[in-house]
Amino acid sequence: METIRVVCAHDCPDMCSLVVQVENGSVLRVAGDPEQPFTAGFACAKVNRDAELVHSPDRLTTPLRRIGAKGERRFAPITWDEALDEIETRWRAIIAESGPLALLGYAYSAHQGQINRHIVNGMFHALGATRLLAGTVCDSCCETAWEMTLGPVGGADPESVVDSDLVIAWGADLMAVNVHVWALLEKLRKTGVQLVVIDPRRSQTAARSDWHLQINIGTDAALACGIAHILQRDGLLDRAYIAANTLGFEQWSAEVLCDFPPARVAEITGLAEADIERLAAMYGAAKRPFIRLGEGMTRLARGGQALRAVAVLPALTGAYGRRGGGALLTTAGSMDFDFSSVRKPSGPATTRLVNHSLLGRELLEMRDPPLRALFIAANNPAVTCPDANRVRQGLARQDLFTVVHDPFMTDTARYADIVLPAATYLETEDFYRAYGSYYVQFAPAAVPPQHQSWTNLRLAQELARRMGLTDEVFSLPQREIFPRFFEGATGAVGRIDPATLLDHRPAKAAPPEAQAFATPSGRLEIFSAQLAAEGLPPLPTWQPDAQEVEDAARWPLRLLTAPSFFQPHTAYAGVAFLRGREGEPFCVLHPQDAAARGLQHGQAVRLFNDHGTIALRLHVADEVKPGVVLVPGQRPAGEARAGTINMLCGDRLTDMGAGATYQSTFLEVAALV
Ligand SMILES: Nc1nc2c(c(=O)[nH]1)N[C@H]1C(S)=C(S)[C@@H](COP(=O)(O)OP(=O)(O)OC[C@H]3O[C@@H](n4cnc5c(=O)[nH]c(N)nc54)[C@H](O)[C@@H]3O)O[C@H]1N2
Ligand SMILES: Nc1nc2c(c(=O)[nH]1)N[C@H]1C(S)=C(S)[C@@H](COP(=O)(O)OP(=O)(O)OC[C@H]3O[C@@H](n4cnc5c(=O)[nH]c(N)nc54)[C@H](O)[C@@H]3O)O[C@H]1N2
Ligand code: SF4
Ligand SMILES: [Mo]
């Protein structure tokens, strides 16, 4: 038996170092690597089962060609050569007739390291194809809002949380998505430090916190403005820090904060006035308060405002300047790598863009030229994209040549003309950079690609060769590609010699402890001239959203979505054990809302609005407040009674970063008859 050091590649902030036990080319066991200080020897409940992911009986074993209607799931096995010949022939013909813009590469981050994650879109970049504005389904809103406030810099080191004196999980279900921060907190809380959770859901984290504030969805900006109002009223500001490090506080105070007295904030947020006072007093008294910012609160129409308002708070008390204080959204901004060799090897400076969240619309509406060929890798838009019905309509177009590269037969792959079997990360060598901590690591494949599967890198390199692309990156092995990421790197990353990473061990690259700001002014921008130029409110504020108000008047319930505990989106649909642990796809209603509709716990219900109808199992619980329907995760349509949640979500975009607005969805629930 062999033990191999690898890295967990799932789209997760923690980026655990793992040790994998392998025998005769099979993964026997996956466990946390005790030598990584942050992830500290334990993997989460999902990844402990990754042997079952690699060896799942549901894995695709060969390339497939469609023989039935699109979406019908009738395919016949073909060889790799046949599949690649057909792709090359079709792409060349489409480029000759309509130009390269008729091609779209739609590859996303899911579950690989930096090379396999980016090389596919890199290949389309070099071809001059239409480009994917990636990540708008996930973090483009919160990242843009953070950048408009602090600049492109990472937040507090999660390992510094052990030195904080108050921790706030602000819209972050740590136990589900950030379990190693949770582990650090368990120790810290024994010393009397309190954990406050601000979340519309009594998540597992909220249920185990010292104090849960069950805020109304989409009202975080009002709460943050209210806290700032009280800090100022009570003389709890660090005036010297504000004067030296921020821009626009006096204007914010005069034009915005005056409108957020506790009574009004209570009305907007649904929190008690006394609780808002108590929270502000706690925050003002803490010397090193640490805010873990979740992304969930930004996946709605005014999500950018929410993130900006909360991200200002640590500046008001000077917490950004102290170890243990500050805020953490992601860390990636302070790890100064140059990924252009894989992301943009060559190709025209600009082409045209397709927003990741607008796939359905663009497949149906884009002209001059219309999209004629689509290549999807590491992505399951028929489930995870907003307006999933429209995505499916687009994928069903007879004149669209679609290739899907995935380890499993996903809802999306059912619409493909050609399906190609993909390797998982445990079958792939790659370089990894965390986004929720400051570690990097280079890791080998634990086992060879299973069945006939290919890694993303191998496939992109072969397609590049066939399409006549000659960039070096399309012929180099991983170990010669990743040192290029370090070329020109500055700061903590610049101090790492990539050659030392060939030992497959983690290295840390944390920036200095005091939070840096990299905005145009070099300060934390409470006032943002960039936002003003875009016609957005330049000062963080909460305002009602006209469309949401209109939709709320027509539909009585609002959607709350949150990650599933045992499922990262759809990528573990092929692991029977975890599918069973998560159970049949369900929604949660407060007992009052269930009673008002005559609904019982456990019965099948219909969820519907103008976008469509789906059917799920009902859970009745006071985990959410009246007026809210919680639907955890995004589950394949075949697992549910009918459909998938994003069929009810429109493709409207957020105020900043052109992101998805799942939580600006209003709907009704009724018995399934
Ligand atoms: N188990 C599991 N882990 C995952 C994933 C998964 O699907 N499953 N997905 C991975 C991916 S791709 C990502 S991007 C990350 C991060 O995923 P995130 O979406 O950032 O997850 P959280 O940080 O838990 O944020 C969701 C929390 O925000 C709360 N929330 C929703 N709306 C609001 C609001 O208006 N205000 C406030 N205060 N809170 C709100 C939800 O109730 C939920 O508890 O997780 C990764 N980890
Ligand atoms: N309603 C609602 N919708 C959401 C969210 C929400 O909170 N609520 N969250 C959004 C977020 S944060 C995200 S990140 C997206 C995620 O959206 P997706 O990226 O579409 O989600 P996944 O299901 O994680 O992964 C996509 C596919 O990658 C495949 N895969 C895994 N490893 C590899 C590999 O090495 N190579 C290839 N080629 N394929 C591989 C998996 O089998 C899976 O089919 O969903 C978004 N959708
Ligand atoms: S906690 Fe995150 S990084 Fe760690 S094993 Fe689980 S999914 Fe992977
Ligand atoms: Mo995500």
mmCIF file of N, CA and C in Angstrom, residues 92 132 156 491 548:
data_model
loop_
_atom_site.group_PDB
_atom_site.id
_atom_site.type_symbol
_atom_site.label_atom_id
_atom_site.label_comp_id
_atom_site.label_asym_id
_atom_site.label_seq_id
_atom_site.Cartn_x
_atom_site.Cartn_y
_atom_site.Cartn_z
ATOM 1 N N ARG A 92 -13.999 23.125 -37.047
ATOM 2 C CA ARG A 92 -13.366 23.759 -38.219
ATOM 3 C C ARG A 92 -14.433 24.272 -39.197
ATOM 4 N N LEU A 132 -16.041 33.345 -21.824
ATOM 5 C CA LEU A 132 -16.931 33.184 -20.676
ATOM 6 C C LEU A 132 -16.558 34.190 -19.587
ATOM 7 N N ALA A 156 -8.414 38.802 6.135
ATOM 8 C CA ALA A 156 -7.659 38.314 7.291
ATOM 9 C C ALA A 156 -7.311 36.831 7.131
ATOM 10 N N GLY A 491 5.405 40.059 -3.000
ATOM 11 C CA GLY A 491 4.843 39.777 -1.677
ATOM 12 C C GLY A 491 5.203 38.391 -1.196
ATOM 13 N N GLU A 548 -38.021 43.713 -6.474
ATOM 14 C CA GLU A 548 -38.307 42.783 -5.367
ATOM 15 C C GLU A 548 -39.620 43.150 -4.669
#
